[in-house]
């Protein structure tokens, strides 16, 4: 098989969806705990792995069921599926990589999973004590889902990263081409990492065409 010109790595919460859906459902499941964890995460006082472990310790299987049910309220951005179709036509693999949980992502993208080259997120396992445990083959000492490692594993051609928040920082640091929204864009500016701001997947398409990764628009 020919190597594609690029592989697109895309976050889910707040990127494929128009709001940070993991933030929304976690806040409903454990409002006080999640508010505290989120504040610590955004100040880099705790790691992403520590934050997710603390959340898992506090949740029950019933909480997870409620979170999945709440995800039914959300849908992909209107421009997402047309963007995915453009990538398919150009032969560019699309890797959905989320710092959240597989059952939450699948509640929204399940009907389209066959169109994704990979769907990477944390699995939810039962805990002997009756609670929850989150696990990922891409976990390291800092992150539950180390997205930079996903880019290294599945990247073919140029690596294109699309994201919006703290879980996307690692993969943005190793990518060839980055699209970022706030708050990710602010952290990238602080680190001197170049990126393209985006509001819609149509904005991403424009730059990919300029870069020669998508064919030019029809006349």
JSON list of C-alpha atoms in Angstrom, two decimals:
[
{"chain": "A", "resi": 1, "resn": "UNK", "atom": "CA", "xyz": [0.00, 0.00, 0.00]},
{"chain": "A", "resi": 2, "resn": "UNK", "atom": "CA", "xyz": [1.30, 3.45, -0.91]},
{"chain": "A", "resi": 3, "resn": "UNK", "atom": "CA", "xyz": [2.20, 5.70, 1.98]},
{"chain": "A", "resi": 4, "resn": "UNK", "atom": "CA", "xyz": [-0.36, 8.53, 2.32]},
{"chain": "A", "resi": 5, "resn": "UNK", "atom": "CA", "xyz": [0.80, 12.12, 2.11]},
{"chain": "A", "resi": 6, "resn": "UNK", "atom": "CA", "xyz": [-0.39, 12.68, 5.68]},
{"chain": "A", "resi": 7, "resn": "UNK", "atom": "CA", "xyz": [-2.23, 11.16, 8.61]},
{"chain": "A", "resi": 8, "resn": "UNK", "atom": "CA", "xyz": [-4.75, 13.31, 10.47]},
{"chain": "A", "resi": 9, "resn": "UNK", "atom": "CA", "xyz": [-4.89, 12.94, 14.26]},
{"chain": "A", "resi": 10, "resn": "UNK", "atom": "CA", "xyz": [-7.97, 14.57, 15.73]},
{"chain": "A", "resi": 11, "resn": "UNK", "atom": "CA", "xyz": [-9.14, 15.10, 19.29]},
{"chain": "A", "resi": 12, "resn": "UNK", "atom": "CA", "xyz": [-12.77, 14.37, 20.15]},
{"chain": "A", "resi": 13, "resn": "UNK", "atom": "CA", "xyz": [-14.13, 16.42, 23.06]},
{"chain": "A", "resi": 14, "resn": "UNK", "atom": "CA", "xyz": [-14.47, 20.07, 22.00]},
{"chain": "A", "resi": 15, "resn": "UNK", "atom": "CA", "xyz": [-12.95, 19.29, 18.60]},
{"chain": "A", "resi": 16, "resn": "UNK", "atom": "CA", "xyz": [-15.22, 16.82, 16.82]},
{"chain": "A", "resi": 17, "resn": "UNK", "atom": "CA", "xyz": [-17.95, 18.07, 19.15]},
{"chain": "A", "resi": 18, "resn": "UNK", "atom": "CA", "xyz": [-18.65, 21.78, 19.49]},
{"chain": "A", "resi": 19, "resn": "UNK", "atom": "CA", "xyz": [-18.40, 21.69, 23.29]},
{"chain": "A", "resi": 20, "resn": "UNK", "atom": "CA", "xyz": [-16.02, 19.79, 25.57]},
{"chain": "A", "resi": 21, "resn": "UNK", "atom": "CA", "xyz": [-18.31, 16.84, 26.08]},
{"chain": "A", "resi": 22, "resn": "UNK", "atom": "CA", "xyz": [-16.07, 15.00, 28.55]},
{"chain": "A", "resi": 23, "resn": "UNK", "atom": "CA", "xyz": [-15.94, 18.12, 30.68]},
{"chain": "A", "resi": 24, "resn": "UNK", "atom": "CA", "xyz": [-19.73, 18.39, 30.52]},
{"chain": "A", "resi": 25, "resn": "UNK", "atom": "CA", "xyz": [-20.52, 14.81, 31.51]},
{"chain": "A", "resi": 26, "resn": "UNK", "atom": "CA", "xyz": [-17.78, 14.61, 34.16]},
{"chain": "A", "resi": 27, "resn": "UNK", "atom": "CA", "xyz": [-19.11, 17.82, 35.71]},
{"chain": "A", "resi": 28, "resn": "UNK", "atom": "CA", "xyz": [-22.58, 16.27, 35.92]},
{"chain": "A", "resi": 29, "resn": "UNK", "atom": "CA", "xyz": [-21.29, 13.03, 37.41]},
{"chain": "A", "resi": 30, "resn": "UNK", "atom": "CA", "xyz": [-18.93, 14.52, 40.02]},
{"chain": "A", "resi": 31, "resn": "UNK", "atom": "CA", "xyz": [-19.30, 18.33, 39.99]},
{"chain": "A", "resi": 32, "resn": "UNK", "atom": "CA", "xyz": [-17.16, 19.33, 42.97]},
{"chain": "A", "resi": 33, "resn": "UNK", "atom": "CA", "xyz": [-14.40, 16.80, 42.37]},
{"chain": "A", "resi": 34, "resn": "UNK", "atom": "CA", "xyz": [-14.19, 17.50, 38.64]},
{"chain": "A", "resi": 35, "resn": "UNK", "atom": "CA", "xyz": [-14.08, 21.28, 39.17]},
{"chain": "A", "resi": 36, "resn": "UNK", "atom": "CA", "xyz": [-11.14, 20.81, 41.54]},
{"chain": "A", "resi": 37, "resn": "UNK", "atom": "CA", "xyz": [-9.34, 18.34, 39.26]},
{"chain": "A", "resi": 38, "resn": "UNK", "atom": "CA", "xyz": [-9.84, 20.53, 36.20]},
{"chain": "A", "resi": 39, "resn": "UNK", "atom": "CA", "xyz": [-8.40, 23.56, 37.99]},
{"chain": "A", "resi": 40, "resn": "UNK", "atom": "CA", "xyz": [-5.34, 21.56, 39.04]},
{"chain": "A", "resi": 41, "resn": "UNK", "atom": "CA", "xyz": [-4.91, 20.13, 35.54]},
{"chain": "A", "resi": 42, "resn": "UNK", "atom": "CA", "xyz": [-5.04, 23.52, 33.85]},
{"chain": "A", "resi": 43, "resn": "UNK", "atom": "CA", "xyz": [-2.46, 24.86, 36.30]},
{"chain": "A", "resi": 44, "resn": "UNK", "atom": "CA", "xyz": [-0.27, 21.79, 35.59]},
{"chain": "A", "resi": 45, "resn": "UNK", "atom": "CA", "xyz": [-0.35, 20.98, 39.32]},
{"chain": "A", "resi": 46, "resn": "UNK", "atom": "CA", "xyz": [-1.33, 17.36, 38.63]},
{"chain": "A", "resi": 47, "resn": "UNK", "atom": "CA", "xyz": [-0.78, 15.15, 35.60]},
{"chain": "A", "resi": 48, "resn": "UNK", "atom": "CA", "xyz": [-3.50, 14.02, 33.23]},
{"chain": "A", "resi": 49, "resn": "UNK", "atom": "CA", "xyz": [-2.95, 10.49, 34.50]},
{"chain": "A", "resi": 50, "resn": "UNK", "atom": "CA", "xyz": [-3.45, 11.57, 38.12]},
{"chain": "A", "resi": 51, "resn": "UNK", "atom": "CA", "xyz": [-6.58, 13.50, 37.23]},
{"chain": "A", "resi": 52, "resn": "UNK", "atom": "CA", "xyz": [-8.19, 10.61, 35.39]},
{"chain": "A", "resi": 53, "resn": "UNK", "atom": "CA", "xyz": [-7.22, 8.14, 38.12]},
{"chain": "A", "resi": 54, "resn": "UNK", "atom": "CA", "xyz": [-8.81, 10.36, 40.76]},
{"chain": "A", "resi": 55, "resn": "UNK", "atom": "CA", "xyz": [-11.98, 10.64, 38.72]},
{"chain": "A", "resi": 56, "resn": "UNK", "atom": "CA", "xyz": [-12.16, 6.87, 38.15]},
{"chain": "A", "resi": 57, "resn": "UNK", "atom": "CA", "xyz": [-11.77, 6.27, 41.89]},
{"chain": "A", "resi": 58, "resn": "UNK", "atom": "CA", "xyz": [-14.82, 8.43, 42.56]},
{"chain": "A", "resi": 59, "resn": "UNK", "atom": "CA", "xyz": [-17.14, 7.03, 39.88]},
{"chain": "A", "resi": 60, "resn": "UNK", "atom": "CA", "xyz": [-19.38, 3.96, 39.89]},
{"chain": "A", "resi": 61, "resn": "UNK", "atom": "CA", "xyz": [-20.73, 1.85, 37.01]},
{"chain": "A", "resi": 62, "resn": "UNK", "atom": "CA", "xyz": [-24.03, 3.71, 37.45]},
{"chain": "A", "resi": 63, "resn": "UNK", "atom": "CA", "xyz": [-22.19, 7.02, 36.98]},
{"chain": "A", "resi": 64, "resn": "UNK", "atom": "CA", "xyz": [-20.68, 5.70, 33.76]},
{"chain": "A", "resi": 65, "resn": "UNK", "atom": "CA", "xyz": [-24.11, 4.69, 32.47]},
{"chain": "A", "resi": 66, "resn": "UNK", "atom": "CA", "xyz": [-25.37, 8.19, 33.18]},
{"chain": "A", "resi": 67, "resn": "UNK", "atom": "CA", "xyz": [-22.37, 9.74, 31.43]},
{"chain": "A", "resi": 68, "resn": "UNK", "atom": "CA", "xyz": [-22.96, 7.62, 28.33]},
{"chain": "A", "resi": 69, "resn": "UNK", "atom": "CA", "xyz": [-26.65, 8.57, 28.37]},
{"chain": "A", "resi": 70, "resn": "UNK", "atom": "CA", "xyz": [-25.72, 12.26, 28.58]},
{"chain": "A", "resi": 71, "resn": "UNK", "atom": "CA", "xyz": [-23.44, 11.86, 25.55]},
{"chain": "A", "resi": 72, "resn": "UNK", "atom": "CA", "xyz": [-26.58, 11.10, 23.55]},
{"chain": "A", "resi": 73, "resn": "UNK", "atom": "CA", "xyz": [-27.34, 14.83, 23.76]},
{"chain": "A", "resi": 74, "resn": "UNK", "atom": "CA", "xyz": [-24.34, 15.65, 21.59]},
{"chain": "A", "resi": 75, "resn": "UNK", "atom": "CA", "xyz": [-23.44, 15.28, 17.92]},
{"chain": "A", "resi": 76, "resn": "UNK", "atom": "CA", "xyz": [-20.39, 16.02, 15.75]},
{"chain": "A", "resi": 77, "resn": "UNK", "atom": "CA", "xyz": [-19.95, 19.55, 14.45]},
{"chain": "A", "resi": 78, "resn": "UNK", "atom": "CA", "xyz": [-22.00, 19.98, 11.25]},
{"chain": "A", "resi": 79, "resn": "UNK", "atom": "CA", "xyz": [-18.79, 20.37, 9.23]},
{"chain": "A", "resi": 80, "resn": "UNK", "atom": "CA", "xyz": [-17.13, 17.23, 10.60]},
{"chain": "A", "resi": 81, "resn": "UNK", "atom": "CA", "xyz": [-18.65, 14.54, 8.36]},
{"chain": "A", "resi": 82, "resn": "UNK", "atom": "CA", "xyz": [-18.03, 16.53, 5.14]},
{"chain": "A", "resi": 83, "resn": "UNK", "atom": "CA", "xyz": [-14.42, 16.98, 6.31]},
{"chain": "A", "resi": 84, "resn": "UNK", "atom": "CA", "xyz": [-14.11, 13.25, 6.91]},
{"chain": "A", "resi": 85, "resn": "UNK", "atom": "CA", "xyz": [-15.44, 12.61, 3.40]},
{"chain": "A", "resi": 86, "resn": "UNK", "atom": "CA", "xyz": [-12.79, 14.93, 1.94]},
{"chain": "A", "resi": 87, "resn": "UNK", "atom": "CA", "xyz": [-10.05, 13.01, 3.72]},
{"chain": "A", "resi": 88, "resn": "UNK", "atom": "CA", "xyz": [-11.46, 9.72, 2.44]},
{"chain": "A", "resi": 89, "resn": "UNK", "atom": "CA", "xyz": [-11.48, 11.00, -1.14]},
{"chain": "A", "resi": 90, "resn": "UNK", "atom": "CA", "xyz": [-7.84, 12.10, -0.75]},
{"chain": "A", "resi": 91, "resn": "UNK", "atom": "CA", "xyz": [-6.78, 8.81, 0.84]},
{"chain": "A", "resi": 92, "resn": "UNK", "atom": "CA", "xyz": [-5.65, 10.44, 4.08]},
{"chain": "A", "resi": 93, "resn": "UNK", "atom": "CA", "xyz": [-6.11, 8.24, 7.18]},
{"chain": "A", "resi": 94, "resn": "UNK", "atom": "CA", "xyz": [-8.06, 9.77, 10.07]},
{"chain": "A", "resi": 95, "resn": "UNK", "atom": "CA", "xyz": [-7.11, 8.75, 13.61]},
{"chain": "A", "resi": 96, "resn": "UNK", "atom": "CA", "xyz": [-9.55, 9.79, 16.33]},
{"chain": "A", "resi": 97, "resn": "UNK", "atom": "CA", "xyz": [-7.51, 10.13, 19.51]},
{"chain": "A", "resi": 98, "resn": "UNK", "atom": "CA", "xyz": [-9.25, 11.11, 22.72]},
{"chain": "A", "resi": 99, "resn": "UNK", "atom": "CA", "xyz": [-8.02, 11.57, 26.26]},
{"chain": "A", "resi": 100, "resn": "UNK", "atom": "CA", "xyz": [-11.51, 10.50, 27.33]},
{"chain": "A", "resi": 101, "resn": "UNK", "atom": "CA", "xyz": [-13.30, 7.17, 27.36]},
{"chain": "A", "resi": 102, "resn": "UNK", "atom": "CA", "xyz": [-14.14, 4.77, 24.53]},
{"chain": "A", "resi": 103, "resn": "UNK", "atom": "CA", "xyz": [-17.84, 4.30, 25.47]},
{"chain": "A", "resi": 104, "resn": "UNK", "atom": "CA", "xyz": [-18.38, 8.07, 25.53]},
{"chain": "A", "resi": 105, "resn": "UNK", "atom": "CA", "xyz": [-16.78, 8.57, 22.12]},
{"chain": "A", "resi": 106, "resn": "UNK", "atom": "CA", "xyz": [-18.65, 5.63, 20.63]},
{"chain": "A", "resi": 107, "resn": "UNK", "atom": "CA", "xyz": [-21.98, 7.01, 21.79]},
{"chain": "A", "resi": 108, "resn": "UNK", "atom": "CA", "xyz": [-21.46, 9.88, 19.34]},
{"chain": "A", "resi": 109, "resn": "UNK", "atom": "CA", "xyz": [-19.25, 8.37, 16.63]},
{"chain": "A", "resi": 110, "resn": "UNK", "atom": "CA", "xyz": [-20.34, 4.73, 16.72]},
{"chain": "A", "resi": 111, "resn": "UNK", "atom": "CA", "xyz": [-22.19, 4.92, 13.38]},
{"chain": "A", "resi": 112, "resn": "UNK", "atom": "CA", "xyz": [-19.03, 6.30, 11.73]},
{"chain": "A", "resi": 113, "resn": "UNK", "atom": "CA", "xyz": [-16.40, 4.14, 13.41]},
{"chain": "A", "resi": 114, "resn": "UNK", "atom": "CA", "xyz": [-15.80, 2.11, 10.25]},
{"chain": "A", "resi": 115, "resn": "UNK", "atom": "CA", "xyz": [-14.63, 5.31, 8.56]},
{"chain": "A", "resi": 116, "resn": "UNK", "atom": "CA", "xyz": [-11.87, 5.92, 11.13]},
{"chain": "A", "resi": 117, "resn": "UNK", "atom": "CA", "xyz": [-8.44, 4.44, 10.59]},
{"chain": "A", "resi": 118, "resn": "UNK", "atom": "CA", "xyz": [-8.17, 4.13, 14.39]},
{"chain": "A", "resi": 119, "resn": "UNK", "atom": "CA", "xyz": [-10.25, 5.12, 17.40]},
{"chain": "A", "resi": 120, "resn": "UNK", "atom": "CA", "xyz": [-7.95, 5.58, 20.39]},
{"chain": "A", "resi": 121, "resn": "UNK", "atom": "CA", "xyz": [-9.27, 6.41, 23.87]},
{"chain": "A", "resi": 122, "resn": "UNK", "atom": "CA", "xyz": [-9.19, 4.93, 27.36]},
{"chain": "A", "resi": 123, "resn": "UNK", "atom": "CA", "xyz": [-11.06, 1.73, 28.07]},
{"chain": "A", "resi": 124, "resn": "UNK", "atom": "CA", "xyz": [-13.26, 1.42, 31.15]},
{"chain": "A", "resi": 125, "resn": "UNK", "atom": "CA", "xyz": [-12.63, -1.70, 33.24]},
{"chain": "A", "resi": 126, "resn": "UNK", "atom": "CA", "xyz": [-14.46, -2.95, 36.29]},
{"chain": "A", "resi": 127, "resn": "UNK", "atom": "CA", "xyz": [-12.68, -2.51, 39.59]},
{"chain": "A", "resi": 128, "resn": "UNK", "atom": "CA", "xyz": [-12.58, -5.31, 42.18]},
{"chain": "A", "resi": 129, "resn": "UNK", "atom": "CA", "xyz": [-13.92, -2.85, 44.74]},
{"chain": "A", "resi": 130, "resn": "UNK", "atom": "CA", "xyz": [-16.98, -2.15, 42.63]},
{"chain": "A", "resi": 131, "resn": "UNK", "atom": "CA", "xyz": [-15.83, 1.14, 41.13]},
{"chain": "A", "resi": 132, "resn": "UNK", "atom": "CA", "xyz": [-14.17, 1.93, 37.81]},
{"chain": "A", "resi": 133, "resn": "UNK", "atom": "CA", "xyz": [-10.68, 1.69, 36.39]},
{"chain": "A", "resi": 134, "resn": "UNK", "atom": "CA", "xyz": [-9.47, 3.46, 33.25]},
{"chain": "A", "resi": 135, "resn": "UNK", "atom": "CA", "xyz": [-6.76, 1.82, 31.15]},
{"chain": "A", "resi": 136, "resn": "UNK", "atom": "CA", "xyz": [-4.93, 2.49, 27.89]},
{"chain": "A", "resi": 137, "resn": "UNK", "atom": "CA", "xyz": [-2.05, 0.83, 26.03]},
{"chain": "A", "resi": 138, "resn": "UNK", "atom": "CA", "xyz": [-0.74, 4.36, 25.51]},
{"chain": "A", "resi": 139, "resn": "UNK", "atom": "CA", "xyz": [-0.58, 5.25, 29.21]},
{"chain": "A", "resi": 140, "resn": "UNK", "atom": "CA", "xyz": [2.71, 6.53, 30.59]},
{"chain": "A", "resi": 141, "resn": "UNK", "atom": "CA", "xyz": [3.77, 8.21, 33.81]},
{"chain": "A", "resi": 142, "resn": "UNK", "atom": "CA", "xyz": [2.08, 11.47, 32.83]},
{"chain": "A", "resi": 143, "resn": "UNK", "atom": "CA", "xyz": [-0.91, 10.69, 30.64]},
{"chain": "A", "resi": 144, "resn": "UNK", "atom": "CA", "xyz": [-3.64, 8.06, 30.48]},
{"chain": "A", "resi": 145, "resn": "UNK", "atom": "CA", "xyz": [-3.60, 8.39, 26.69]},
{"chain": "A", "resi": 146, "resn": "UNK", "atom": "CA", "xyz": [-0.23, 9.76, 25.59]},
{"chain": "A", "resi": 147, "resn": "UNK", "atom": "CA", "xyz": [-1.28, 11.20, 22.27]},
{"chain": "A", "resi": 148, "resn": "UNK", "atom": "CA", "xyz": [2.28, 11.86, 21.10]},
{"chain": "A", "resi": 149, "resn": "UNK", "atom": "CA", "xyz": [2.87, 8.10, 21.26]},
{"chain": "A", "resi": 150, "resn": "UNK", "atom": "CA", "xyz": [-0.25, 7.54, 19.15]},
{"chain": "A", "resi": 151, "resn": "UNK", "atom": "CA", "xyz": [1.16, 9.91, 16.52]},
{"chain": "A", "resi": 152, "resn": "UNK", "atom": "CA", "xyz": [4.45, 8.01, 16.52]},
{"chain": "A", "resi": 153, "resn": "UNK", "atom": "CA", "xyz": [2.68, 4.64, 16.26]},
{"chain": "A", "resi": 154, "resn": "UNK", "atom": "CA", "xyz": [0.19, 5.40, 13.50]},
{"chain": "A", "resi": 155, "resn": "UNK", "atom": "CA", "xyz": [1.65, 8.36, 11.64]},
{"chain": "A", "resi": 156, "resn": "UNK", "atom": "CA", "xyz": [2.32, 7.86, 7.94]},
{"chain": "A", "resi": 157, "resn": "UNK", "atom": "CA", "xyz": [3.44, 10.79, 5.85]},
{"chain": "A", "resi": 158, "resn": "UNK", "atom": "CA", "xyz": [3.12, 14.19, 7.50]},
{"chain": "A", "resi": 159, "resn": "UNK", "atom": "CA", "xyz": [1.39, 14.27, 10.87]},
{"chain": "A", "resi": 160, "resn": "UNK", "atom": "CA", "xyz": [-1.55, 16.68, 11.07]},
{"chain": "A", "resi": 161, "resn": "UNK", "atom": "CA", "xyz": [-2.98, 17.38, 14.53]},
{"chain": "A", "resi": 162, "resn": "UNK", "atom": "CA", "xyz": [-6.32, 19.02, 15.30]},
{"chain": "A", "resi": 163, "resn": "UNK", "atom": "CA", "xyz": [-7.15, 19.87, 18.90]},
{"chain": "A", "resi": 164, "resn": "UNK", "atom": "CA", "xyz": [-8.35, 22.30, 21.48]},
{"chain": "A", "resi": 165, "resn": "UNK", "atom": "CA", "xyz": [-7.19, 21.54, 25.00]},
{"chain": "A", "resi": 166, "resn": "UNK", "atom": "CA", "xyz": [-4.65, 20.16, 27.45]},
{"chain": "A", "resi": 167, "resn": "UNK", "atom": "CA", "xyz": [-4.78, 16.52, 26.31]},
{"chain": "A", "resi": 168, "resn": "UNK", "atom": "CA", "xyz": [-3.67, 17.66, 22.83]},
{"chain": "A", "resi": 169, "resn": "UNK", "atom": "CA", "xyz": [-0.51, 19.44, 23.94]},
{"chain": "A", "resi": 170, "resn": "UNK", "atom": "CA", "xyz": [1.77, 16.43, 23.66]},
{"chain": "A", "resi": 171, "resn": "UNK", "atom": "CA", "xyz": [0.75, 15.49, 20.14]},
{"chain": "A", "resi": 172, "resn": "UNK", "atom": "CA", "xyz": [0.92, 19.13, 19.02]},
{"chain": "A", "resi": 173, "resn": "UNK", "atom": "CA", "xyz": [4.55, 19.20, 20.15]},
{"chain": "A", "resi": 174, "resn": "UNK", "atom": "CA", "xyz": [5.51, 16.32, 17.79]},
{"chain": "A", "resi": 175, "resn": "UNK", "atom": "CA", "xyz": [3.27, 17.14, 14.79]},
{"chain": "A", "resi": 176, "resn": "UNK", "atom": "CA", "xyz": [4.26, 18.54, 11.42]},
{"chain": "A", "resi": 177, "resn": "UNK", "atom": "CA", "xyz": [1.12, 20.66, 11.09]},
{"chain": "A", "resi": 178, "resn": "UNK", "atom": "CA", "xyz": [-1.07, 21.80, 13.99]},
{"chain": "A", "resi": 179, "resn": "UNK", "atom": "CA", "xyz": [-4.58, 23.25, 14.15]},
{"chain": "A", "resi": 180, "resn": "UNK", "atom": "CA", "xyz": [-5.48, 24.64, 17.58]},
{"chain": "A", "resi": 181, "resn": "UNK", "atom": "CA", "xyz": [-8.32, 26.37, 19.37]},
{"chain": "A", "resi": 182, "resn": "UNK", "atom": "CA", "xyz": [-8.27, 27.88, 22.84]},
{"chain": "A", "resi": 183, "resn": "UNK", "atom": "CA", "xyz": [-7.02, 26.97, 25.40]},
{"chain": "A", "resi": 184, "resn": "UNK", "atom": "CA", "xyz": [-4.52, 24.80, 23.49]},
{"chain": "A", "resi": 185, "resn": "UNK", "atom": "CA", "xyz": [-3.52, 27.70, 21.26]},
{"chain": "A", "resi": 186, "resn": "UNK", "atom": "CA", "xyz": [-2.48, 29.78, 24.29]},
{"chain": "A", "resi": 187, "resn": "UNK", "atom": "CA", "xyz": [-0.19, 27.05, 25.61]},
{"chain": "A", "resi": 188, "resn": "UNK", "atom": "CA", "xyz": [1.34, 26.59, 22.14]},
{"chain": "A", "resi": 189, "resn": "UNK", "atom": "CA", "xyz": [2.03, 30.33, 21.91]},
{"chain": "A", "resi": 190, "resn": "UNK", "atom": "CA", "xyz": [3.79, 30.18, 25.29]},
{"chain": "A", "resi": 191, "resn": "UNK", "atom": "CA", "xyz": [5.97, 27.34, 24.00]},
{"chain": "A", "resi": 192, "resn": "UNK", "atom": "CA", "xyz": [6.70, 28.92, 20.63]},
{"chain": "A", "resi": 193, "resn": "UNK", "atom": "CA", "xyz": [4.98, 26.12, 18.69]},
{"chain": "A", "resi": 194, "resn": "UNK", "atom": "CA", "xyz": [3.50, 27.18, 15.35]},
{"chain": "A", "resi": 195, "resn": "UNK", "atom": "CA", "xyz": [-0.16, 26.43, 14.72]},
{"chain": "A", "resi": 196, "resn": "UNK", "atom": "CA", "xyz": [-3.13, 27.41, 12.57]},
{"chain": "A", "resi": 197, "resn": "UNK", "atom": "CA", "xyz": [-6.16, 28.72, 14.46]},
{"chain": "A", "resi": 198, "resn": "UNK", "atom": "CA", "xyz": [-9.43, 27.16, 13.39]},
{"chain": "A", "resi": 199, "resn": "UNK", "atom": "CA", "xyz": [-13.12, 27.64, 14.05]},
{"chain": "A", "resi": 200, "resn": "UNK", "atom": "CA", "xyz": [-14.59, 25.11, 11.62]},
{"chain": "A", "resi": 201, "resn": "UNK", "atom": "CA", "xyz": [-13.30, 21.99, 9.91]},
{"chain": "A", "resi": 202, "resn": "UNK", "atom": "CA", "xyz": [-13.80, 23.99, 6.72]},
{"chain": "A", "resi": 203, "resn": "UNK", "atom": "CA", "xyz": [-10.92, 26.20, 7.94]},
{"chain": "A", "resi": 204, "resn": "UNK", "atom": "CA", "xyz": [-8.76, 23.10, 8.28]},
{"chain": "A", "resi": 205, "resn": "UNK", "atom": "CA", "xyz": [-9.68, 22.03, 4.74]},
{"chain": "A", "resi": 206, "resn": "UNK", "atom": "CA", "xyz": [-8.54, 25.37, 3.34]},
{"chain": "A", "resi": 207, "resn": "UNK", "atom": "CA", "xyz": [-5.07, 25.01, 4.85]},
{"chain": "A", "resi": 208, "resn": "UNK", "atom": "CA", "xyz": [-4.77, 21.35, 3.84]},
{"chain": "A", "resi": 209, "resn": "UNK", "atom": "CA", "xyz": [-5.54, 22.38, 0.25]},
{"chain": "A", "resi": 210, "resn": "UNK", "atom": "CA", "xyz": [-2.93, 25.15, 0.45]},
{"chain": "A", "resi": 211, "resn": "UNK", "atom": "CA", "xyz": [-0.44, 22.58, 1.72]},
{"chain": "A", "resi": 212, "resn": "UNK", "atom": "CA", "xyz": [-1.24, 20.25, -1.17]},
{"chain": "A", "resi": 213, "resn": "UNK", "atom": "CA", "xyz": [-2.66, 17.56, 1.12]},
{"chain": "A", "resi": 214, "resn": "UNK", "atom": "CA", "xyz": [-6.16, 17.88, -0.32]},
{"chain": "A", "resi": 215, "resn": "UNK", "atom": "CA", "xyz": [-6.96, 18.52, -3.98]},
{"chain": "A", "resi": 216, "resn": "UNK", "atom": "CA", "xyz": [-7.93, 22.04, -4.93]},
{"chain": "A", "resi": 217, "resn": "UNK", "atom": "CA", "xyz": [-11.57, 23.01, -4.78]},
{"chain": "A", "resi": 218, "resn": "UNK", "atom": "CA", "xyz": [-13.56, 22.40, -7.93]},
{"chain": "A", "resi": 219, "resn": "UNK", "atom": "CA", "xyz": [-13.92, 25.44, -10.16]}
]
